[in-house]
PDB file of C-alpha atoms in Angstrom:
ATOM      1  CA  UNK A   1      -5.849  11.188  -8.323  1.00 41.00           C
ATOM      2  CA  UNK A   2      -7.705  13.779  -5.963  1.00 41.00           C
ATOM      3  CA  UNK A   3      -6.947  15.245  -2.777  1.00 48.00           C
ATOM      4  CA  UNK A   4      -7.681  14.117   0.611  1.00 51.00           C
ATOM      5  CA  UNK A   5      -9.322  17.077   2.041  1.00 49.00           C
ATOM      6  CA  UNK A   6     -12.248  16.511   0.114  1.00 39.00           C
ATOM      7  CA  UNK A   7     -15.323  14.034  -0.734  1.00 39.00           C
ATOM      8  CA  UNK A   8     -14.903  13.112  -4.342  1.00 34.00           C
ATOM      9  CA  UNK A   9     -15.689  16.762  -5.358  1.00 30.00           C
ATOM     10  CA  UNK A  10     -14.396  19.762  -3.608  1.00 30.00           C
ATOM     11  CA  UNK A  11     -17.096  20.585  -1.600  1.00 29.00           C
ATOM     12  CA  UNK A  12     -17.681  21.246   1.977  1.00 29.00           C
ATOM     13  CA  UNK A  13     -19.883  18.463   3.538  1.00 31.00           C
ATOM     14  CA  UNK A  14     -22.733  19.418   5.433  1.00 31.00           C
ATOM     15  CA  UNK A  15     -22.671  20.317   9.648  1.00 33.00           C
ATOM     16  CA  UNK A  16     -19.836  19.201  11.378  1.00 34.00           C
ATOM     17  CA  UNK A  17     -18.081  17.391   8.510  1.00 34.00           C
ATOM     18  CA  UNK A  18     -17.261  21.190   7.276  1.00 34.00           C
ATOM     19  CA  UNK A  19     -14.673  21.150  10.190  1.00 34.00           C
ATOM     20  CA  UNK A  20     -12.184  20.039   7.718  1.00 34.00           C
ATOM     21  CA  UNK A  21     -12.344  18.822   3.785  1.00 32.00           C
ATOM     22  CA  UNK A  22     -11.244  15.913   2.452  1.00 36.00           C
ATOM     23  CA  UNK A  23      -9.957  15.315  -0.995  1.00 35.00           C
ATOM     24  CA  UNK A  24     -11.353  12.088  -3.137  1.00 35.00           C
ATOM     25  CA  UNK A  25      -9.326   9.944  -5.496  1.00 39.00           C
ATOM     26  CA  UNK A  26     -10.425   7.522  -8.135  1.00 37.00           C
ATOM     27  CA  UNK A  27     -12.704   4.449  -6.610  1.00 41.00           C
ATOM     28  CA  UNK A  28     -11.445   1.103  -6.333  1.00 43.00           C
ATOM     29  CA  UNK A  29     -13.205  -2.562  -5.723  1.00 42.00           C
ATOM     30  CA  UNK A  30     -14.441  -3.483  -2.627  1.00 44.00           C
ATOM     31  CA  UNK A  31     -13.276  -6.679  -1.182  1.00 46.00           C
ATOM     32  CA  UNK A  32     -14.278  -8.600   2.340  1.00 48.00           C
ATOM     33  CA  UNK A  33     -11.115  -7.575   3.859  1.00 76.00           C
ATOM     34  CA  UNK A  34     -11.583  -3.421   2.645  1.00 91.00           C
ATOM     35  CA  UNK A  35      -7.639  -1.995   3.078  1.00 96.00           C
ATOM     36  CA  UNK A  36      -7.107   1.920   2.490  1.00 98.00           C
ATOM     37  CA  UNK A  37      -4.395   3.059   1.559  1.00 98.00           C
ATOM     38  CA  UNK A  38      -2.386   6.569   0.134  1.00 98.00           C
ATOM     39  CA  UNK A  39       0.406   8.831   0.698  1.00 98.00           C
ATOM     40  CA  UNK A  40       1.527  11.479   2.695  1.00 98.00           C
ATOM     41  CA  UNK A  41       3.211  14.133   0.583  1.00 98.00           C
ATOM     42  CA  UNK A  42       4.829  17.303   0.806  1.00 98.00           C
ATOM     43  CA  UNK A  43       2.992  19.812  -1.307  1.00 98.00           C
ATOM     44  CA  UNK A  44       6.000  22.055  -1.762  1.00 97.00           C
ATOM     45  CA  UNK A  45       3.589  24.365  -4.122  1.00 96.00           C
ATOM     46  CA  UNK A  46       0.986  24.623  -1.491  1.00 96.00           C
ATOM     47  CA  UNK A  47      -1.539  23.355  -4.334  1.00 95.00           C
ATOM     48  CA  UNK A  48      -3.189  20.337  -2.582  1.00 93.00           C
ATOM     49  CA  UNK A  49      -2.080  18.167  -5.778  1.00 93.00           C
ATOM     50  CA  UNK A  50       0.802  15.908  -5.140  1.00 95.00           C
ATOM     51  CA  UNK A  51       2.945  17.369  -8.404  1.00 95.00           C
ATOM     52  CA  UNK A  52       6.073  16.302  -9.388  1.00 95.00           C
ATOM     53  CA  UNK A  53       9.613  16.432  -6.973  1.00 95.00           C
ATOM     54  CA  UNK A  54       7.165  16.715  -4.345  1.00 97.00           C
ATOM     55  CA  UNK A  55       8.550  13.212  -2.023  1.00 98.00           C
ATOM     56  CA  UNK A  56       6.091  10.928   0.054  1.00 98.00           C
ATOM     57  CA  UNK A  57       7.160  11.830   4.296  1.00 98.00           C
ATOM     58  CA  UNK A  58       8.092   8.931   6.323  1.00 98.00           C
ATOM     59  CA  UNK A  59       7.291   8.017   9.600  1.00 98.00           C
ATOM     60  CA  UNK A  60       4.077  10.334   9.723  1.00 98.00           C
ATOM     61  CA  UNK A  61       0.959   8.731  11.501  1.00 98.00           C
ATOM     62  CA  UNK A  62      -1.948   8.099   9.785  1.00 98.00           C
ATOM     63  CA  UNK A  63      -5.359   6.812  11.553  1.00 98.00           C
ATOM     64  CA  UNK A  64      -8.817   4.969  10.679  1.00 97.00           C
ATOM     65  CA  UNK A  65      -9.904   6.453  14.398  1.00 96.00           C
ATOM     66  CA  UNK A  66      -8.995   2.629  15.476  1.00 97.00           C
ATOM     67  CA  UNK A  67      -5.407   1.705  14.609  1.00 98.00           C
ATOM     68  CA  UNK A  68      -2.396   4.302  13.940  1.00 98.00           C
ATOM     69  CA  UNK A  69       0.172   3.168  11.693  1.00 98.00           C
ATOM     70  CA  UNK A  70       2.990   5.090  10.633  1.00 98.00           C
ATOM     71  CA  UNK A  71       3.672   6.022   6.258  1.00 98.00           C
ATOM     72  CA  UNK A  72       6.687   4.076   5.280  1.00 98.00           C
ATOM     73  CA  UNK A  73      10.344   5.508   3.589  1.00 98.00           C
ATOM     74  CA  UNK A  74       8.071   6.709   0.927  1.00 98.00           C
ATOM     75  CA  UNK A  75       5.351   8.059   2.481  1.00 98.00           C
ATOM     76  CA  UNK A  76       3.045   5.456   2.325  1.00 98.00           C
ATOM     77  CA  UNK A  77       0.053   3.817   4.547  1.00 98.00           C
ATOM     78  CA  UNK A  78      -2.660   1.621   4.613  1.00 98.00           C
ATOM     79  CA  UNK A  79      -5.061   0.523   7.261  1.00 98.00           C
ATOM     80  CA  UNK A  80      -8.246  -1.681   7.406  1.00 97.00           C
ATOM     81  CA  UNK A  81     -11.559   0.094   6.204  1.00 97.00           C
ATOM     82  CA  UNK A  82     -14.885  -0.023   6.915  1.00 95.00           C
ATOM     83  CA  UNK A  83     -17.751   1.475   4.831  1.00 94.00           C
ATOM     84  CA  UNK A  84     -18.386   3.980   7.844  1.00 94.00           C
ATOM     85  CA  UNK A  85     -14.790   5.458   8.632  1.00 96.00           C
ATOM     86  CA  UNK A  86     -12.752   8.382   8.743  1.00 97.00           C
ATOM     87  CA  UNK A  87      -9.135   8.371   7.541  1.00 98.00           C
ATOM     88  CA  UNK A  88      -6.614  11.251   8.519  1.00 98.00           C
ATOM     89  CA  UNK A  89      -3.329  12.227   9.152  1.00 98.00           C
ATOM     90  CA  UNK A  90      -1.840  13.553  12.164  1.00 98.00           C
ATOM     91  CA  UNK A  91      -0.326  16.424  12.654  1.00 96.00           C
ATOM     92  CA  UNK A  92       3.357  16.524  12.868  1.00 96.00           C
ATOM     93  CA  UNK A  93       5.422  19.205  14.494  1.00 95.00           C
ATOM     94  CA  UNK A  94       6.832  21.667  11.893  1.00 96.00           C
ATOM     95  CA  UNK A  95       4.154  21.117   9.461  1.00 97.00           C
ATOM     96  CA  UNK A  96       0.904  21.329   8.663  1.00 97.00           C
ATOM     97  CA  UNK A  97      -2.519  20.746   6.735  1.00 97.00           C
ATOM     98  CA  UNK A  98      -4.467  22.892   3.864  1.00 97.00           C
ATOM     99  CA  UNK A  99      -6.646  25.055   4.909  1.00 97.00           C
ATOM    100  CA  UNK A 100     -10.065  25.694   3.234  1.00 96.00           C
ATOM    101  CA  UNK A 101     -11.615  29.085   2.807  1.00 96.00           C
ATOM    102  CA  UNK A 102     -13.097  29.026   6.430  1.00 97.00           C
ATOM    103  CA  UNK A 103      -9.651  28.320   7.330  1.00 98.00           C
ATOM    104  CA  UNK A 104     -10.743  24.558   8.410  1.00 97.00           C
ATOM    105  CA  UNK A 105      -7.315  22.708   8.312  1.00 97.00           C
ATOM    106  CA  UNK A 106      -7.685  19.738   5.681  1.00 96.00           C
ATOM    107  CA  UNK A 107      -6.593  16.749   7.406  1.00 97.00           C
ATOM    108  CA  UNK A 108      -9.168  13.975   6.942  1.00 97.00           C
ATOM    109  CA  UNK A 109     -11.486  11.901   4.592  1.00 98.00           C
ATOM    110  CA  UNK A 110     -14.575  10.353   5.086  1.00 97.00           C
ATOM    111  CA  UNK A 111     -15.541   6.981   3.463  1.00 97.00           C
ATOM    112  CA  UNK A 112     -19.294   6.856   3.742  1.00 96.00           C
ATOM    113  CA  UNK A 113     -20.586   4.940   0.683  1.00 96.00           C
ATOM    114  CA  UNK A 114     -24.126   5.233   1.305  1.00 95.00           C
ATOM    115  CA  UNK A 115     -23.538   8.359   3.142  1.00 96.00           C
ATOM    116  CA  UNK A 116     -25.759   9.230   6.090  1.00 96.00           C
ATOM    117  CA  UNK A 117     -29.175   8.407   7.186  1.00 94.00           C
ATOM    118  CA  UNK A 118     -31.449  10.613   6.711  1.00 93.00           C
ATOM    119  CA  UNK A 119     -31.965  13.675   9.688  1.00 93.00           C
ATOM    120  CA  UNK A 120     -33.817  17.152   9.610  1.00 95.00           C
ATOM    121  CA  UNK A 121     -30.077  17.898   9.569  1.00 96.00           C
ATOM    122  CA  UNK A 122     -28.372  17.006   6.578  1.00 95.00           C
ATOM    123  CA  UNK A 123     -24.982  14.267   7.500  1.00 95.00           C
ATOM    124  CA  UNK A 124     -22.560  12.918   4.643  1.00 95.00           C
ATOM    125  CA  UNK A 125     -23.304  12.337   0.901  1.00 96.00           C
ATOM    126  CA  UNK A 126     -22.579   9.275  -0.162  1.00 97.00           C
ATOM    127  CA  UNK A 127     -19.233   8.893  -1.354  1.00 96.00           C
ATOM    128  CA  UNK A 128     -19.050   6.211  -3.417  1.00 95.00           C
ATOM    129  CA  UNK A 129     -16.133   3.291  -3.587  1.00 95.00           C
ATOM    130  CA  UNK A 130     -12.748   3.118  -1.485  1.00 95.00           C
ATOM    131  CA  UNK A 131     -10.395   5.636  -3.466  1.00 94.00           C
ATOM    132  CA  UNK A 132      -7.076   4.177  -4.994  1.00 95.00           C
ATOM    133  CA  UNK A 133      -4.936   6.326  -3.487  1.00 97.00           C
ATOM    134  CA  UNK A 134      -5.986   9.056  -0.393  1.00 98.00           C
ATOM    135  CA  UNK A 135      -2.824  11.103  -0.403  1.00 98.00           C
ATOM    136  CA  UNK A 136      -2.900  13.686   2.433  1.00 98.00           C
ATOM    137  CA  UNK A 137      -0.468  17.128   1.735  1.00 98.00           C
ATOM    138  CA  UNK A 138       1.490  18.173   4.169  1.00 98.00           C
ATOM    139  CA  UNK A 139       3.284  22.349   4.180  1.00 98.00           C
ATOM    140  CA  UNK A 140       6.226  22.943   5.789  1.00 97.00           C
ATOM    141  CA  UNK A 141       5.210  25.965   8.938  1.00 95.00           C
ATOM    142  CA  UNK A 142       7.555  27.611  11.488  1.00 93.00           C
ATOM    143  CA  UNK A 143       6.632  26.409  14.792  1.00 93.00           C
ATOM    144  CA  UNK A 144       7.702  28.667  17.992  1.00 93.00           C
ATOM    145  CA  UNK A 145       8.051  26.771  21.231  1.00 92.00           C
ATOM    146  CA  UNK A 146       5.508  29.045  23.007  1.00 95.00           C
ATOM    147  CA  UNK A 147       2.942  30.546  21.259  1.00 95.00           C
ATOM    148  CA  UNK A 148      -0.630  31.532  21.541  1.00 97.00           C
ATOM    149  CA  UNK A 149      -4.047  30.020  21.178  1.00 98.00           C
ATOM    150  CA  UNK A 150      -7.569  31.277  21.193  1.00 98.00           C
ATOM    151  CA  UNK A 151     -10.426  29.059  22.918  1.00 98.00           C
ATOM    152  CA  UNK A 152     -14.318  29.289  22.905  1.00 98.00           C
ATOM    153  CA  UNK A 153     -16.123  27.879  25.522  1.00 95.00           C
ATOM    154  CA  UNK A 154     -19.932  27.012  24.589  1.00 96.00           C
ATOM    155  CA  UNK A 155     -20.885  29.974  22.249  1.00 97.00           C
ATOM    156  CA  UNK A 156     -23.587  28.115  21.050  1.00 97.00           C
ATOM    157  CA  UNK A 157     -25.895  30.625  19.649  1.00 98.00           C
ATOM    158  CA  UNK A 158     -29.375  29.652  18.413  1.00 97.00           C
ATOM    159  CA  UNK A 159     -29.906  31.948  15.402  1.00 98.00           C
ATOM    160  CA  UNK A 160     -28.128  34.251  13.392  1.00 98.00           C
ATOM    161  CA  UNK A 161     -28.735  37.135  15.006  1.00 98.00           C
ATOM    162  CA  UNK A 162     -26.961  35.580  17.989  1.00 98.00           C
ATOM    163  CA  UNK A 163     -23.540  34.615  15.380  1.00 98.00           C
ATOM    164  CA  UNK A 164     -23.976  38.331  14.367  1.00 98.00           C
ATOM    165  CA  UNK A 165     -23.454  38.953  18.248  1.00 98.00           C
ATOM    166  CA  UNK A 166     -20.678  36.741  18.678  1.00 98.00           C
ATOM    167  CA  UNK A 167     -19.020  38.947  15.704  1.00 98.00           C
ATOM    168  CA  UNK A 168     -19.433  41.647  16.568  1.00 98.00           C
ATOM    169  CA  UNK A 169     -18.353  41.306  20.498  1.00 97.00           C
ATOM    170  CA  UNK A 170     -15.915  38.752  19.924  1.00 98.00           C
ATOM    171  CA  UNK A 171     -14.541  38.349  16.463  1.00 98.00           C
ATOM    172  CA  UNK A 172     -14.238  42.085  15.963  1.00 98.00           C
ATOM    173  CA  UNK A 173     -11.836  42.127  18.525  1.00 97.00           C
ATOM    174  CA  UNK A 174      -9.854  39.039  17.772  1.00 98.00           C
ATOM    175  CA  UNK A 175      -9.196  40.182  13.790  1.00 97.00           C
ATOM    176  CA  UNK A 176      -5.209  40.360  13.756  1.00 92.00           C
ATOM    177  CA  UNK A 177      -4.582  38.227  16.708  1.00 95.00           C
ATOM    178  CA  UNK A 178      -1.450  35.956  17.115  1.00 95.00           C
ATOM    179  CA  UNK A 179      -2.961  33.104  17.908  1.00 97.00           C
ATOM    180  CA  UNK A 180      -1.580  29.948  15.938  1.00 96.00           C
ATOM    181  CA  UNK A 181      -4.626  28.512  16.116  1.00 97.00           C
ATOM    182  CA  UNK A 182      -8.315  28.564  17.835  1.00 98.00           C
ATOM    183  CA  UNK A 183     -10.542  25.893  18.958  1.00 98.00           C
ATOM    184  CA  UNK A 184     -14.253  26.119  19.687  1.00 98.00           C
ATOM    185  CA  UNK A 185     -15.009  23.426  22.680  1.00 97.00           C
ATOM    186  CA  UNK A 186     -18.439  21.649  22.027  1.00 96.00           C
ATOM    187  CA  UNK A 187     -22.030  23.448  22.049  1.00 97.00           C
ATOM    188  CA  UNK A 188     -20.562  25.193  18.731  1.00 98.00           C
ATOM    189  CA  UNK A 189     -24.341  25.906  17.699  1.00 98.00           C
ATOM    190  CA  UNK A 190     -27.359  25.271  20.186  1.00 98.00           C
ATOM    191  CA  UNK A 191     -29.627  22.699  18.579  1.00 97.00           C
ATOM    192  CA  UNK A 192     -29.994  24.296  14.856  1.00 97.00           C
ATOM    193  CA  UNK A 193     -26.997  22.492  13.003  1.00 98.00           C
ATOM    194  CA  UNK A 194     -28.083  24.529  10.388  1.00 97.00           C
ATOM    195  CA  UNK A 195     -26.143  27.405  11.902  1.00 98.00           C
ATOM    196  CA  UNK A 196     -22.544  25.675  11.248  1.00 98.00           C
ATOM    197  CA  UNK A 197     -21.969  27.184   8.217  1.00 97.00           C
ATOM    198  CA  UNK A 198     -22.476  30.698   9.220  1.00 98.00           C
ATOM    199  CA  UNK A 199     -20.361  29.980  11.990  1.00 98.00           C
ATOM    200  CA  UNK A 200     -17.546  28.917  10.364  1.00 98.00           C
ATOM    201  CA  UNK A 201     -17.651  31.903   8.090  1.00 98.00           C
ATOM    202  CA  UNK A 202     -17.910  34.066  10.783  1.00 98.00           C
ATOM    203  CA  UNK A 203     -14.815  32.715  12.812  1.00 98.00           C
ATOM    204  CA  UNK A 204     -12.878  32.613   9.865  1.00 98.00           C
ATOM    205  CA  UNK A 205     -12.946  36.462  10.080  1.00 98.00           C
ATOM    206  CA  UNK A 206      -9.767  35.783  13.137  1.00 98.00           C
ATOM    207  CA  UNK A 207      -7.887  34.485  10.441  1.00 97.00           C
ATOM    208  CA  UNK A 208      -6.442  31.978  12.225  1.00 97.00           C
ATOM    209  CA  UNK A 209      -6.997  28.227  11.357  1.00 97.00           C
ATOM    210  CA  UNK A 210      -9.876  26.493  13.903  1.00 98.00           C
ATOM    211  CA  UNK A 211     -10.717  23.533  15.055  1.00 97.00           C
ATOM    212  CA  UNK A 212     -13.898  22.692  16.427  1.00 96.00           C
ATOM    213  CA  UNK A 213     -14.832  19.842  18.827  1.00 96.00           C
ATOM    214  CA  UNK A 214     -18.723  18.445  18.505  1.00 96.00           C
ATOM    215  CA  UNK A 215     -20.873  19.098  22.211  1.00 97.00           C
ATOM    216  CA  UNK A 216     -24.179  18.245  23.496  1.00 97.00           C
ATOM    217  CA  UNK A 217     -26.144  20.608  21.683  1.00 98.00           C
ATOM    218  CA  UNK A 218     -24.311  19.859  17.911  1.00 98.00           C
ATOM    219  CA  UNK A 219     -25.649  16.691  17.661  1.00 97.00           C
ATOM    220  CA  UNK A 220     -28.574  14.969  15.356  1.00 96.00           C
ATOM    221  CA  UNK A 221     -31.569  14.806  18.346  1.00 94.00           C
ATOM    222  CA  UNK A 222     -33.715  12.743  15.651  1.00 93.00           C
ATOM    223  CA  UNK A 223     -30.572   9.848  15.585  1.00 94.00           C
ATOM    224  CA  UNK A 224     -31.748   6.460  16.429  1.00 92.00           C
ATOM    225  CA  UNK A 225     -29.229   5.181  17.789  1.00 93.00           C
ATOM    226  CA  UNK A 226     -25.957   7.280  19.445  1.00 93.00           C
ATOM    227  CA  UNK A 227     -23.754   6.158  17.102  1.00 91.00           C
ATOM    228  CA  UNK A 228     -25.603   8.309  14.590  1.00 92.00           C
ATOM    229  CA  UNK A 229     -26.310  11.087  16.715  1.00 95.00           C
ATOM    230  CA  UNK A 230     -23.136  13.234  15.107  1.00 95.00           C
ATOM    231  CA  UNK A 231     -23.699  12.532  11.361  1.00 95.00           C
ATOM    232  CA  UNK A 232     -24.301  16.455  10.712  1.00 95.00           C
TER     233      UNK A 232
END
């Protein structure tokens, strides 16, 4: 068994998919009626790996970005698939996700078997058959009822010299903050989605965790169709 988190290999996945990881498991068949299904554990170790004594958490939603269902007395769920969905857990108070090394909370997996089409900007690799088991770990956090959170509006810089700006006359003075958390709100990059990356290294630099949500200049301008326009 993997970790959800990650794609089959611990990797980050190209553009916007490298807002969180998702960990793989071993495949199983597909059938005409697809069903996921996995656990949501406490990772008492902070590992990732569901190890031993660490139990399955009830009553913790789970979504397919369609229907929510909540994990049963032992921490289980399972929820129609598709070969184009994204599975992930949702946050509940007084815990929280893995972080990778950009500090990009570790909440979701991506089930893409033929991964995406084909862009200037790279989107998904294939990921190959449904998992057995996508187990999602959950750590235990202290949660204050008021608290403080860092938000960027449109930085959406164009090159690197423009990140190296946005380091050094906005991260630079955010290093140490108390912010629980930061989110960037849309136009994270403008245009060249080969700039998320860099980005998310530089942010990381808060040490904070972050969250970013996708705008109107982070999408795929060579997509088809606008279902496709956010594969990167």
């Amino acid at each position: 068994m993997k970790r959800p988190g990650f794609n089959n290999t611990p990797r980050l996945v190209s553009g916007l998919s490298t807002i969180a990881l998702l960990f793989g498991a071993s495949p199983q068949t597909h059938g005409a009626d697809q069903k996921a299904t996995g656990v949501v554990f406490a990772d008492i170790n902070k590992n990732g790996n569901r190890d031993e004594g660490e139990p399955g958490l009830p009553h913790i939603r789970v979504s397919n970005q369609k229907e929510i269902v909540f994990t049963d007395e032992d921490g289980r769920w399972e929820l129609p698939a598709s070969d184009d969905a994204i599975f992930f857990v949702i946050k509940p108070s007084g815990w929280t996700s893995p972080l990778n090394d950009n500090l990009l909370p570790q909440f979701y997996y991506i089930h893409k078997p033929a991964g995406s089409p084909e862009s200037k900007y790279p989107g998904v690799k294939p990921t190959g058959a449904l998992p057995r088991s996508i187990d999602f770990p959950l750590q235990r956090q202290r949660e204050p009822d008021k608290f403080q959170a860092i938000f960027f509006g449109d930085p959406q810089p164009r090159s690197q010299t423009q990140i190296d700006y946005i380091a050094h006359d906005v991260v630079e003075d955010l290093i140490g903050s108390n912010a629980k958390f930061g989110v960037t709100l849309g136009d994270i990059v403008f245009d060249n989605l080969s700039l998320f990356e860099s980005y998310n290294r530089t942010v990381a630099l808060i040490g904070v965790p972050w969250f970013s949500v996708v705008g109107n200049h982070d999408i795929n301008t060579d997509a088809p169709t606008d279902e496709l326009s956010d594969e990167t």
